[in-house]
mmCIF file of C-alpha atoms in Angstrom:
data_model
loop_
_atom_site.group_PDB
_atom_site.id
_atom_site.type_symbol
_atom_site.label_atom_id
_atom_site.label_comp_id
_atom_site.label_asym_id
_atom_site.label_seq_id
_atom_site.Cartn_x
_atom_site.Cartn_y
_atom_site.Cartn_z
ATOM 1 C CA MET A 1 -180.337 35.904 20.993
ATOM 2 C CA ILE A 2 -180.118 37.765 24.380
ATOM 3 C CA PHE A 3 -176.301 37.034 24.695
ATOM 4 C CA ARG A 4 -175.592 38.466 21.227
ATOM 5 C CA MET A 5 -177.647 41.566 22.430
ATOM 6 C CA LYS A 6 -175.461 41.524 25.170
ATOM 7 C CA ASP A 7 -172.496 41.639 23.158
ATOM 8 C CA ARG A 8 -173.194 44.160 20.736
ATOM 9 C CA PHE A 9 -174.105 46.535 23.428
ATOM 10 C CA GLY A 10 -170.989 46.076 25.559
ATOM 11 C CA LEU A 11 -170.417 49.427 26.173
ATOM 12 C CA LEU A 12 -173.689 50.483 26.999
ATOM 13 C CA THR A 13 -173.925 47.991 30.474
ATOM 14 C CA MET A 14 -174.733 51.072 32.537
ATOM 15 C CA HIS A 15 -177.935 51.613 30.861
ATOM 16 C CA THR A 16 -180.938 50.447 31.934
ATOM 17 C CA PRO A 17 -181.821 46.797 30.734
ATOM 18 C CA ILE A 18 -185.188 47.690 29.311
ATOM 19 C CA ARG A 19 -183.556 50.337 27.311
ATOM 20 C CA ARG A 20 -181.117 48.102 25.956
ATOM 21 C CA CYS A 21 -183.530 45.956 24.799
ATOM 22 C CA LEU A 22 -185.975 48.187 23.339
ATOM 23 C CA GLN A 23 -183.216 49.782 21.327
ATOM 24 C CA ALA A 24 -182.263 46.425 19.900
ATOM 25 C CA LEU A 25 -186.078 45.915 19.145
ATOM 26 C CA ASN A 26 -186.135 49.319 17.078
ATOM 27 C CA ARG A 27 -183.004 48.615 15.352
ATOM 28 C CA GLU A 28 -183.622 45.009 14.233
ATOM 29 C CA PRO A 29 -187.137 43.677 13.882
ATOM 30 C CA GLN A 30 -185.916 39.791 12.339
ATOM 31 C CA PRO A 31 -184.499 38.988 15.750
ATOM 32 C CA THR A 32 -187.649 39.552 17.614
ATOM 33 C CA LEU A 33 -189.202 36.853 15.536
ATOM 34 C CA SER A 34 -186.774 34.025 16.630
ATOM 35 C CA LEU A 35 -186.370 35.569 19.904
ATOM 36 C CA PHE A 36 -190.177 35.199 20.798
ATOM 37 C CA LYS A 37 -190.228 31.707 19.091
ATOM 38 C CA ASP A 38 -188.100 30.743 22.614
ATOM 39 C CA PRO A 39 -190.853 30.641 25.297
ATOM 40 C CA SER A 40 -187.936 30.523 27.762
ATOM 41 C CA SER A 41 -186.237 34.069 26.293
ATOM 42 C CA LEU A 42 -189.701 35.419 25.995
ATOM 43 C CA ARG A 43 -190.119 34.773 29.780
ATOM 44 C CA SER A 44 -186.839 36.662 30.647
ATOM 45 C CA PHE A 45 -187.728 39.364 28.356
ATOM 46 C CA SER A 46 -190.858 40.256 29.658
ATOM 47 C CA VAL A 47 -189.440 40.040 33.111
ATOM 48 C CA ALA A 48 -186.191 42.471 32.157
ATOM 49 C CA ALA A 49 -189.282 44.763 30.232
ATOM 50 C CA PHE A 50 -191.533 45.050 33.030
ATOM 51 C CA SER A 51 -189.122 45.311 35.764
ATOM 52 C CA ASN A 52 -187.664 48.678 35.840
ATOM 53 C CA HIS A 53 -190.463 51.181 37.012
ATOM 54 C CA ASN A 54 -187.515 54.221 37.322
ATOM 55 C CA ILE A 55 -187.182 55.058 33.777
ATOM 56 C CA SER A 56 -187.333 58.850 33.443
ATOM 57 C CA SER A 57 -187.913 58.642 29.642
ATOM 58 C CA PRO A 58 -191.149 57.399 28.554
ATOM 59 C CA LEU A 59 -191.458 53.877 27.114
ATOM 60 C CA PRO A 60 -190.380 53.961 23.525
ATOM 61 C CA ILE A 61 -193.065 52.855 21.245
ATOM 62 C CA PHE A 62 -192.555 49.396 19.664
ATOM 63 C CA THR A 63 -191.991 50.411 15.788
ATOM 64 C CA ASN A 64 -192.836 46.518 15.486
ATOM 65 C CA SER A 65 -196.523 45.389 16.490
ATOM 66 C CA LYS A 66 -195.593 41.825 16.685
ATOM 67 C CA PRO A 67 -193.980 41.988 20.158
ATOM 68 C CA ALA A 68 -196.946 43.467 21.588
ATOM 69 C CA SER A 69 -199.293 40.372 20.034
ATOM 70 C CA ALA A 70 -196.655 38.125 21.190
ATOM 71 C CA PHE A 71 -196.898 39.248 24.752
ATOM 72 C CA GLY A 72 -200.576 39.509 24.843
ATOM 73 C CA LYS A 73 -201.413 35.719 23.278
ATOM 74 C CA TRP A 74 -198.711 33.520 24.520
ATOM 75 C CA HIS A 75 -199.685 30.315 23.779
ATOM 76 C CA ASP A 76 -197.390 28.938 21.187
ATOM 77 C CA PRO A 77 -199.116 25.368 20.080
ATOM 78 C CA ARG A 78 -196.003 23.985 19.296
ATOM 79 C CA TYR A 79 -195.176 23.524 22.978
ATOM 80 C CA PHE A 80 -198.737 22.933 24.299
ATOM 81 C CA SER A 81 -200.603 21.449 21.734
ATOM 82 C CA THR A 82 -200.771 17.389 22.104
ATOM 83 C CA SER A 83 -202.577 16.396 18.892
ATOM 84 C CA LYS A 84 -200.706 16.629 15.626
ATOM 85 C CA GLN A 85 -203.754 18.422 13.997
ATOM 86 C CA ASP A 86 -203.865 21.012 15.894
ATOM 87 C CA ASP A 87 -200.224 21.402 15.102
ATOM 88 C CA HIS A 88 -200.662 21.341 11.951
ATOM 89 C CA THR A 89 -204.098 24.063 11.592
ATOM 90 C CA LYS A 90 -202.293 26.190 14.288
ATOM 91 C CA LYS A 91 -199.109 26.168 12.567
ATOM 92 C CA ALA A 92 -200.692 27.327 9.234
ATOM 93 C CA ASP A 93 -202.436 30.305 10.834
ATOM 94 C CA ILE A 94 -199.186 31.489 12.914
ATOM 95 C CA HIS A 95 -197.544 31.461 9.601
ATOM 96 C CA GLU A 96 -199.978 33.544 7.843
ATOM 97 C CA GLU A 97 -199.607 35.963 10.792
ATOM 98 C CA ILE A 98 -196.093 36.414 10.408
ATOM 99 C CA GLU A 99 -196.638 36.826 6.676
ATOM 100 C CA ASP A 100 -198.811 39.816 7.233
ATOM 101 C CA GLU A 101 -196.966 41.935 9.879
ATOM 102 C CA ASP A 102 -193.160 41.062 8.481
ATOM 103 C CA ASP A 103 -192.579 43.092 5.326
ATOM 104 C CA SER A 104 -188.801 42.647 5.275
ATOM 105 C CA ASP A 105 -187.287 39.322 3.305
ATOM 106 C CA ASP A 106 -184.379 38.769 5.720
ATOM 107 C CA ASN A 107 -185.511 36.234 7.838
ATOM 108 C CA TYR A 108 -185.000 32.867 5.613
ATOM 109 C CA ASP A 109 -187.354 30.717 7.618
ATOM 110 C CA ASP A 110 -190.365 32.817 6.504
ATOM 111 C CA GLU A 111 -189.381 32.778 3.099
ATOM 112 C CA ASP A 112 -189.134 28.750 3.178
ATOM 113 C CA GLU A 113 -192.470 28.637 4.749
ATOM 114 C CA GLU A 114 -193.966 30.896 2.332
ATOM 115 C CA ASP A 115 -193.104 29.050 -0.343
ATOM 116 C CA TYR A 116 -194.055 25.864 0.985
ATOM 117 C CA GLU A 117 -197.475 27.552 1.409
ATOM 118 C CA ASP A 118 -197.683 28.250 -2.200
ATOM 119 C CA ASP A 119 -197.284 25.102 -3.567
ATOM 120 C CA ASP A 120 -199.016 23.254 -0.908
ATOM 121 C CA ASP A 121 -202.370 25.664 -0.910
ATOM 122 C CA ASP A 122 -203.762 23.880 -4.129
ATOM 123 C CA GLU A 123 -203.418 20.284 -2.476
ATOM 124 C CA CYS A 124 -204.918 21.702 0.741
ATOM 125 C CA VAL A 125 -201.597 20.117 2.836
ATOM 126 C CA SER A 126 -200.770 22.558 5.777
ATOM 127 C CA VAL A 127 -197.238 24.141 5.772
ATOM 128 C CA SER A 128 -194.935 21.871 7.838
ATOM 129 C CA SER A 129 -196.397 18.254 7.125
ATOM 130 C CA SER A 130 -194.448 16.863 4.240
ATOM 131 C CA LYS A 131 -197.566 14.287 3.714
ATOM 132 C CA LYS A 132 -196.902 13.082 0.012
ATOM 133 C CA VAL A 133 -200.333 12.015 -1.841
ATOM 134 C CA TYR A 134 -199.544 8.297 -3.277
ATOM 135 C CA THR A 135 -201.320 6.965 -6.713
ATOM 136 C CA ALA A 136 -202.485 3.622 -6.787
ATOM 137 C CA GLU A 137 -199.169 2.793 -9.115
ATOM 138 C CA GLU A 138 -196.533 4.444 -6.762
ATOM 139 C CA LYS A 139 -198.004 2.916 -3.670
ATOM 140 C CA GLU A 140 -197.467 -0.662 -5.556
ATOM 141 C CA ALA A 141 -193.928 0.415 -6.660
ATOM 142 C CA GLU A 142 -193.144 1.308 -3.230
ATOM 143 C CA ALA A 143 -194.442 -1.707 -1.716
ATOM 144 C CA THR A 144 -192.755 -4.343 -3.956
ATOM 145 C CA ALA A 145 -189.728 -2.563 -3.451
ATOM 146 C CA ILE A 146 -189.863 -3.260 -0.386
ATOM 147 C CA GLY A 147 -190.954 -6.680 -0.736
ATOM 148 C CA TYR A 148 -194.711 -7.092 -0.011
ATOM 149 C CA LYS A 149 -197.709 -6.561 -1.499
ATOM 150 C CA VAL A 150 -201.311 -6.033 0.020
ATOM 151 C CA VAL A 151 -203.915 -8.380 -1.458
ATOM 152 C CA GLY A 152 -207.073 -6.956 0.822
ATOM 153 C CA PRO A 153 -208.617 -6.771 3.737
ATOM 154 C CA LEU A 154 -209.219 -9.935 5.881
ATOM 155 C CA GLN A 155 -212.960 -10.940 5.213
ATOM 156 C CA LYS A 156 -214.765 -12.731 7.672
ATOM 157 C CA ASP A 157 -215.157 -16.122 6.168
ATOM 158 C CA ASP A 158 -211.637 -16.520 5.278
ATOM 159 C CA GLN A 159 -209.899 -19.478 6.701
ATOM 160 C CA VAL A 160 -206.739 -18.166 6.609
ATOM 161 C CA PHE A 161 -205.144 -19.370 10.204
ATOM 162 C CA LYS A 162 -203.589 -23.048 9.613
ATOM 163 C CA PRO A 163 -202.669 -25.385 12.182
ATOM 164 C CA TYR A 164 -198.448 -25.512 12.233
ATOM 165 C CA GLU A 165 -196.813 -27.167 9.368
ATOM 166 C CA PRO A 166 -192.948 -28.221 9.787
ATOM 167 C CA ALA A 167 -192.067 -25.928 6.851
ATOM 168 C CA PHE A 168 -190.087 -22.412 7.003
ATOM 169 C CA ALA A 169 -189.008 -19.697 4.687
ATOM 170 C CA VAL A 170 -186.702 -17.148 5.079
ATOM 171 C CA VAL A 171 -188.317 -13.561 3.823
ATOM 172 C CA GLN A 172 -187.029 -10.011 3.117
ATOM 173 C CA ILE A 173 -189.178 -7.183 4.224
ATOM 174 C CA GLY A 174 -186.986 -3.682 3.493
ATOM 175 C CA SER A 175 -183.391 -4.382 4.561
ATOM 176 C CA HIS A 176 -184.476 -6.772 7.429
ATOM 177 C CA GLN A 177 -184.404 -10.728 7.143
ATOM 178 C CA PHE A 178 -186.576 -13.152 8.985
ATOM 179 C CA LYS A 179 -186.989 -16.897 9.464
ATOM 180 C CA VAL A 180 -190.462 -17.365 9.239
ATOM 181 C CA SER A 181 -192.969 -20.330 9.833
ATOM 182 C CA ASN A 182 -196.869 -21.227 9.592
ATOM 183 C CA GLY A 183 -198.334 -19.406 13.089
ATOM 184 C CA ASP A 184 -195.345 -16.901 13.880
ATOM 185 C CA SER A 185 -195.766 -13.228 14.670
ATOM 186 C CA ILE A 186 -192.937 -10.861 13.299
ATOM 187 C CA PHE A 187 -192.248 -7.126 14.009
ATOM 188 C CA THR A 188 -191.074 -4.971 11.429
ATOM 189 C CA GLU A 189 -190.754 -1.335 10.270
ATOM 190 C CA ARG A 190 -194.188 0.418 9.890
ATOM 191 C CA LEU A 191 -195.394 -0.705 6.391
ATOM 192 C CA LYS A 192 -197.171 2.031 5.073
ATOM 193 C CA PHE A 193 -199.886 0.914 2.964
ATOM 194 C CA CYS A 194 -201.728 -1.499 4.510
ATOM 195 C CA GLU A 195 -204.091 -1.290 7.624
ATOM 196 C CA VAL A 196 -205.085 -4.051 10.203
ATOM 197 C CA ASN A 197 -206.530 -6.960 9.168
ATOM 198 C CA ASP A 198 -205.137 -6.497 5.959
ATOM 199 C CA LYS A 199 -203.880 -9.772 4.300
ATOM 200 C CA LEU A 200 -200.276 -9.327 2.177
ATOM 201 C CA ILE A 201 -198.604 -11.437 0.335
ATOM 202 C CA LEU A 202 -194.188 -11.155 1.066
ATOM 203 C CA ASN A 203 -192.794 -12.275 -1.964
ATOM 204 C CA LYS A 204 -188.750 -11.436 -1.589
ATOM 205 C CA VAL A 205 -188.338 -15.108 -0.434
ATOM 206 C CA LEU A 206 -184.627 -16.035 0.277
ATOM 207 C CA LEU A 207 -185.128 -19.420 1.217
ATOM 208 C CA LEU A 208 -187.559 -22.342 1.782
ATOM 209 C CA GLY A 209 -187.321 -25.326 3.950
ATOM 210 C CA SER A 210 -189.287 -28.257 4.799
ATOM 211 C CA ALA A 211 -188.663 -31.891 6.030
ATOM 212 C CA SER A 212 -187.851 -33.019 2.516
ATOM 213 C CA GLN A 213 -186.747 -30.032 0.408
ATOM 214 C CA THR A 214 -184.715 -26.932 0.760
ATOM 215 C CA ILE A 215 -185.150 -24.520 -1.989
ATOM 216 C CA ILE A 216 -182.247 -21.775 -2.043
ATOM 217 C CA GLY A 217 -182.542 -18.776 -4.034
ATOM 218 C CA ARG A 218 -180.133 -16.787 -5.898
ATOM 219 C CA PRO A 219 -180.823 -13.967 -4.568
ATOM 220 C CA ILE A 220 -184.893 -14.679 -4.560
ATOM 221 C CA VAL A 221 -187.046 -17.869 -5.366
ATOM 222 C CA PRO A 222 -189.398 -17.316 -7.987
ATOM 223 C CA ASP A 223 -192.900 -18.284 -7.499
ATOM 224 C CA ALA A 224 -192.474 -18.187 -3.958
ATOM 225 C CA ALA A 225 -194.897 -16.539 -1.508
ATOM 226 C CA VAL A 226 -195.480 -16.506 2.001
ATOM 227 C CA HIS A 227 -198.947 -15.215 3.325
ATOM 228 C CA ALA A 228 -199.231 -12.684 6.367
ATOM 229 C CA VAL A 229 -202.130 -10.888 8.077
ATOM 230 C CA VAL A 230 -201.358 -7.323 9.595
ATOM 231 C CA GLU A 231 -202.225 -7.929 13.001
ATOM 232 C CA GLU A 232 -201.594 -4.459 14.649
ATOM 233 C CA HIS A 233 -199.792 -1.013 13.921
ATOM 234 C CA ALA A 234 -198.368 -0.447 17.179
ATOM 235 C CA LEU A 235 -195.581 2.070 18.796
ATOM 236 C CA ASP A 236 -192.276 0.354 20.109
ATOM 237 C CA ALA A 237 -191.387 0.975 24.196
ATOM 238 C CA LYS A 238 -190.025 4.184 24.853
ATOM 239 C CA VAL A 239 -186.261 4.730 24.731
ATOM 240 C CA ILE A 240 -184.686 7.702 26.241
ATOM 241 C CA ILE A 241 -181.885 9.350 24.511
ATOM 242 C CA PHE A 242 -179.789 10.953 26.786
ATOM 243 C CA LYS A 243 -176.532 12.876 25.753
ATOM 244 C CA LYS A 244 -174.232 14.101 28.651
ATOM 245 C CA LYS A 245 -170.823 16.112 28.389
ATOM 246 C CA ARG A 246 -169.322 16.047 31.689
ATOM 247 C CA ARG A 247 -168.024 19.582 33.361
ATOM 248 C CA LYS A 248 -169.667 21.159 30.154
ATOM 249 C CA ASN A 249 -173.011 22.213 31.152
ATOM 250 C CA TYR A 250 -174.201 19.877 28.119
ATOM 251 C CA ARG A 251 -177.029 17.395 28.850
ATOM 252 C CA ARG A 252 -180.009 16.350 26.678
ATOM 253 C CA THR A 253 -182.907 14.235 26.965
ATOM 254 C CA LYS A 254 -185.474 12.951 24.503
ATOM 255 C CA GLY A 255 -187.656 10.331 24.477
ATOM 256 C CA HIS A 256 -188.579 7.997 21.339
ATOM 257 C CA ARG A 257 -190.749 5.435 20.131
ATOM 258 C CA GLN A 258 -190.202 3.598 16.969
ATOM 259 C CA GLU A 259 -193.331 2.547 14.837
ATOM 260 C CA LEU A 260 -193.516 -0.779 14.061
ATOM 261 C CA THR A 261 -195.829 -3.255 12.270
ATOM 262 C CA LYS A 262 -196.553 -6.826 13.747
ATOM 263 C CA LEU A 263 -197.601 -9.464 11.050
ATOM 264 C CA ARG A 264 -198.755 -12.933 11.557
ATOM 265 C CA ILE A 265 -197.607 -15.348 9.193
ATOM 266 C CA THR A 266 -199.990 -17.806 7.727
ATOM 267 C CA ASP A 267 -199.070 -19.520 5.138
ATOM 268 C CA ILE A 268 -196.100 -20.767 3.350
ATOM 269 C CA GLU A 269 -196.187 -21.151 -0.783
ATOM 270 C CA GLY A 270 -193.610 -22.955 -2.991
ATOM 271 C CA VAL A 271 -192.390 -25.941 -0.768
ATOM 272 C CA GLU A 272 -193.352 -29.487 -0.534
ATOM 273 C CA LYS A 273 -194.715 -30.389 2.825
ATOM 274 C CA PRO A 274 -194.809 -33.752 3.409
ATOM 275 C CA GLN A 275 -197.379 -35.892 5.583
ATOM 276 C CA ILE A 276 -194.884 -37.521 7.930
ATOM 277 C CA GLU A 277 -196.871 -40.693 9.354
ATOM 278 C CA LEU A 278 -195.886 -41.790 12.260
ATOM 279 C CA ALA A 279 -195.899 -45.383 11.004
ATOM 280 C CA GLU A 280 -192.834 -44.475 9.201
ATOM 281 C CA LYS A 281 -189.388 -44.775 10.913
ATOM 282 C CA PRO A 282 -187.936 -41.470 11.714
ATOM 283 C CA SER A 283 -184.682 -42.412 9.891
ATOM 284 C CA GLU A 284 -186.357 -42.938 6.435
ATOM 285 C CA SER A 285 -187.874 -39.322 6.733
ATOM 286 C CA ALA A 286 -184.613 -37.914 7.606
ATOM 287 C CA LYS A 287 -182.997 -39.563 4.552
ATOM 288 C CA LYS A 288 -185.579 -38.393 1.902
ATOM 289 C CA GLU A 289 -184.064 -34.968 2.009
ATOM 290 C CA GLN A 290 -183.291 -33.654 -1.019
ATOM 291 C CA GLU A 291 -181.732 -30.161 -2.528
ATOM 292 C CA LYS A 292 -183.449 -28.645 -5.494
ATOM 293 C CA VAL A 293 -181.394 -26.093 -7.156
ATOM 294 C CA PRO A 294 -183.479 -23.109 -9.165
ATOM 295 C CA LEU A 295 -181.873 -22.899 -12.337
ATOM 296 C CA SER A 296 -181.875 -18.788 -12.492
ATOM 297 C CA ALA A 297 -182.333 -16.181 -10.071
ATOM 298 C CA MET B 1 -191.651 15.192 38.865
ATOM 299 C CA ASN B 2 -187.855 14.804 37.656
ATOM 300 C CA LYS B 3 -187.007 13.325 41.394
ATOM 301 C CA LYS B 4 -189.723 10.940 41.062
ATOM 302 C CA LYS B 5 -188.792 9.804 37.690
ATOM 303 C CA VAL B 6 -185.105 9.514 38.327
ATOM 304 C CA LEU B 7 -186.040 7.376 41.472
ATOM 305 C CA GLU B 8 -188.206 4.843 38.863
ATOM 306 C CA LEU B 9 -185.106 4.597 36.925
ATOM 307 C CA ALA B 10 -183.004 3.609 39.632
ATOM 308 C CA LYS B 11 -184.878 0.640 40.690
ATOM 309 C CA GLY B 12 -182.552 -1.885 40.945
ATOM 310 C CA PHE B 13 -179.444 -0.199 41.973
ATOM 311 C CA ARG B 14 -177.049 -0.883 44.572
ATOM 312 C CA GLY B 15 -176.931 0.549 47.625
ATOM 313 C CA ARG B 16 -177.852 4.775 48.407
ATOM 314 C CA SER B 17 -178.109 4.852 44.662
ATOM 315 C CA LYS B 18 -181.560 3.249 44.420
ATOM 316 C CA ASN B 19 -183.271 5.684 47.095
ATOM 317 C CA CYS B 20 -181.166 8.903 47.602
ATOM 318 C CA ILE B 21 -181.726 11.426 44.931
ATOM 319 C CA ARG B 22 -178.744 12.986 45.006
ATOM 320 C CA ILE B 23 -176.591 9.672 44.484
ATOM 321 C CA ALA B 24 -179.371 8.121 42.460
ATOM 322 C CA ARG B 25 -179.595 10.997 40.125
ATOM 323 C CA GLU B 26 -175.825 10.543 38.951
ATOM 324 C CA ARG B 27 -176.160 6.771 38.382
ATOM 325 C CA VAL B 28 -179.471 7.152 36.659
ATOM 326 C CA GLU B 29 -177.370 9.648 33.984
ATOM 327 C CA LYS B 30 -174.466 7.317 33.685
ATOM 328 C CA ALA B 31 -177.060 4.372 33.439
ATOM 329 C CA LEU B 32 -178.957 6.439 30.270
ATOM 330 C CA GLN B 33 -175.187 7.226 28.977
ATOM 331 C CA TYR B 34 -174.474 3.565 28.973
ATOM 332 C CA SER B 35 -177.344 2.737 27.349
ATOM 333 C CA TYR B 36 -176.966 5.194 24.313
ATOM 334 C CA ARG B 37 -173.682 3.775 23.896
ATOM 335 C CA ASP B 38 -174.767 0.282 24.303
ATOM 336 C CA ARG B 39 -177.992 0.853 21.625
ATOM 337 C CA ARG B 40 -175.072 1.029 19.164
ATOM 338 C CA ASN B 41 -172.745 -1.687 20.157
ATOM 339 C CA LYS B 42 -175.645 -4.142 20.754
ATOM 340 C CA LYS B 43 -175.762 -4.549 17.121
ATOM 341 C CA ARG B 44 -171.881 -5.172 16.795
ATOM 342 C CA ASP B 45 -172.432 -7.855 19.483
ATOM 343 C CA MET B 46 -174.628 -9.615 17.828
ATOM 344 C CA ARG B 47 -173.265 -9.557 14.411
ATOM 345 C CA SER B 48 -170.164 -11.042 16.260
ATOM 346 C CA LEU B 49 -172.150 -13.672 18.146
ATOM 347 C CA TRP B 50 -173.940 -14.539 14.703
ATOM 348 C CA ILE B 51 -170.690 -14.978 13.171
ATOM 349 C CA GLN B 52 -169.409 -17.361 15.825
ATOM 350 C CA ARG B 53 -172.245 -19.646 15.716
ATOM 351 C CA ILE B 54 -171.955 -19.794 11.621
ATOM 352 C CA ASN B 55 -168.404 -20.620 12.192
ATOM 353 C CA ALA B 56 -168.885 -23.133 14.618
ATOM 354 C CA GLY B 57 -171.603 -24.568 12.390
ATOM 355 C CA THR B 58 -169.770 -24.806 9.328
ATOM 356 C CA ARG B 59 -166.587 -26.169 10.686
ATOM 357 C CA VAL B 60 -168.702 -29.130 11.577
ATOM 358 C CA HIS B 61 -169.140 -29.706 7.980
ATOM 359 C CA GLY B 62 -165.110 -28.932 7.269
ATOM 360 C CA VAL B 63 -165.566 -25.544 6.019
ATOM 361 C CA ASN B 64 -164.312 -22.506 7.860
ATOM 362 C CA TYR B 65 -166.592 -19.091 8.175
ATOM 363 C CA GLY B 66 -164.409 -17.098 5.728
ATOM 364 C CA ASN B 67 -164.378 -19.792 2.997
ATOM 365 C CA PHE B 68 -168.297 -20.460 3.296
ATOM 366 C CA MET B 69 -169.151 -16.752 3.208
ATOM 367 C CA HIS B 70 -166.888 -16.389 0.099
ATOM 368 C CA GLY B 71 -168.870 -19.302 -1.588
ATOM 369 C CA LEU B 72 -172.279 -17.937 -0.870
ATOM 370 C CA LEU B 73 -171.316 -14.673 -2.388
ATOM 371 C CA LYS B 74 -169.974 -16.154 -5.434
ATOM 372 C CA GLU B 75 -173.201 -17.985 -5.539
ATOM 373 C CA ASN B 76 -175.279 -14.794 -5.297
ATOM 374 C CA ILE B 77 -177.049 -16.131 -1.983
ATOM 375 C CA GLN B 78 -178.131 -12.976 -0.007
ATOM 376 C CA LEU B 79 -179.149 -14.352 3.324
ATOM 377 C CA ASN B 80 -177.819 -12.543 6.403
ATOM 378 C CA ARG B 81 -175.628 -13.566 9.480
ATOM 379 C CA LYS B 82 -178.751 -13.809 11.545
ATOM 380 C CA VAL B 83 -180.849 -15.950 9.466
ATOM 381 C CA LEU B 84 -177.983 -17.847 8.747
ATOM 382 C CA SER B 85 -177.245 -18.287 12.430
ATOM 383 C CA GLU B 86 -180.614 -19.017 13.236
ATOM 384 C CA ILE B 87 -180.646 -22.168 10.180
ATOM 385 C CA SER B 88 -177.219 -23.499 11.390
ATOM 386 C CA MET B 89 -178.859 -23.651 14.934
ATOM 387 C CA HIS B 90 -182.351 -25.222 14.096
ATOM 388 C CA GLU B 91 -182.363 -26.373 10.598
ATOM 389 C CA PRO B 92 -179.186 -28.716 10.267
ATOM 390 C CA TYR B 93 -179.919 -30.180 7.008
ATOM 391 C CA SER B 94 -180.668 -26.652 5.412
ATOM 392 C CA PHE B 95 -177.766 -25.729 6.453
ATOM 393 C CA LYS B 96 -175.660 -28.669 5.255
ATOM 394 C CA SER B 97 -176.981 -28.141 1.767
ATOM 395 C CA LEU B 98 -175.715 -24.241 2.185
ATOM 396 C CA VAL B 99 -172.631 -25.532 2.942
ATOM 397 C CA ASP B 100 -172.393 -28.030 0.206
ATOM 398 C CA ILE B 101 -173.332 -25.358 -2.191
ATOM 399 C CA SER B 102 -170.689 -23.162 -0.789
ATOM 400 C CA ARG B 103 -168.077 -25.473 -1.021
ATOM 401 C CA ASN B 104 -168.765 -26.581 -4.669
ATOM 402 C CA ALA B 105 -168.495 -22.475 -5.355
ATOM 403 C CA PHE B 106 -165.511 -21.874 -3.587
ATOM 404 C CA PRO B 107 -163.687 -25.145 -2.513
ATOM 405 C CA GLY B 108 -161.283 -22.904 -0.438
ATOM 406 C CA ASN B 109 -157.547 -23.066 0.315
ATOM 407 C CA LYS B 110 -155.999 -26.676 0.421
ATOM 408 C CA ASN B 111 -153.972 -25.696 3.548
ATOM 409 C CA VAL B 112 -156.998 -25.249 5.465
ATOM 410 C CA VAL B 113 -156.519 -27.958 8.440
ATOM 411 C CA VAL B 114 -159.750 -29.161 10.306
ATOM 412 C CA PRO B 115 -158.975 -30.221 13.647
ATOM 413 C CA PRO B 116 -158.938 -34.045 14.265
ATOM 414 C CA ARG B 117 -162.290 -34.934 16.132
ATOM 415 C CA LYS B 118 -161.225 -36.557 19.511
ATOM 416 C CA VAL B 119 -162.788 -39.890 19.792
ATOM 417 C CA THR B 120 -164.224 -40.426 23.002
ATOM 418 C CA PHE B 121 -164.249 -43.899 24.577
#
C-alpha cells in the first residue's frame, strides 16, 4: 500500500513523508484497514509518521479514529496468538470493532465478514471458522462414503487383539488402498467422526486372500468386513515448503504437518482361514488353493 | 535463529557447506527446492516402480502388463497399482488368480511373444 501511495503522489515527492501519508489517510480511509492489518507496513508507517519533527503546520487530525486505536493497541492476535480458540474469539471481537468504526461499504472483506457473522450468530460459531455441525445421519453418510463405519468405543473387556492369522485383505479408505492383515497398523488421512479407542468396520474390501481361498471383488466384496481400532490421531512430520525464484528476490517458506489417523487392524471377516496342521505335507496345503468368483459386484 | 536452523538442515553436506553459514545457506535453499520438487516426483517414481513390478509378475505367467490391466478393467476390478505390486511380490497364488481372470476377460493379441525361458543346466 505504501508503494501505491508513492505512485499516486509522485509529483509531491518534495513534501515531507508525513504530510503525504496523512493526505492519503484523509482522502481514503479504506486503505488504512488493509494497511494496518500488515504489521510490517504498520511499523514503517509509525516510523514515517513520528520521525520528522520539523513540520511547520500542525499535525492534521486523523479523520478516521481507527489509526489512533491501531497504533495504540497493536496486538493483532492473528500474528501472535498460538491457541486456535483465542484466534477465533479475538477475530470475532476485532471484526465487531471494524464494523462499528467503518461506515463505508467499499471494503469487500468487511462485507463478507459481516454476512458470515449474521448467519452464524444463531449457531454461536465464530466468524472465520467453517465448522459444520453434522447430524448423525450426515456423519454416517459421509463415513460410509469414505469407506468405514464407527461401531463404538472399545470396552475394557473386549478381546479384540488376536494373534496373527495368515489372511490378508485389500481395503479402500477414501482414495487410498491398503493391503492389510491381522495386527497391522496403517496411517490414513484424518478420519473425522471417530475418536481414539473407537472400533471401526471398514467395509470397502476389494480383495480377500488366505491360504486356501482368494476372493476378488468387482469392485468390492459384499459381506466382507475388516475390523480396526483407532490407535491415535496424530500429525505427520513437518515438511518445509520452500519456494524460490533466483535473481528475482522471491523466497517463501512455509511449514506443514498433515493430520493422520493410525488404525490397528484386528480382524478380517469373509474368508476361510484354514488351520494348517504341521503334520500335513506343505505341498498338499499349497494345492488346496481354490478361487471363488462372486456372482455380482 | 535462522542461522542455527540452516546449519541444522545442512547436516551431512559436503565440505564447508555444513559448517560455514554463507555456503550452507545456498546449499540448504537448493536442498529445500529439490525436496519440494521431489515430493511431486516421488509419486511419479513410485507409480513407475509399481508398474515395473506388476509387469515382471505378469510376464512370469505369460501376460504382459498392458493386457493384464485391460483385462482387470473389463472385469471392473478396481485394485490400484500399489496393492497389485504388493500382491505380486508377497501373495503369488492370489496374483496368479488375478492374472487368470484377466486372461479370460481379455485374451490379448495373438502376436505377443513370450521370451523363451532359458533352461539352466
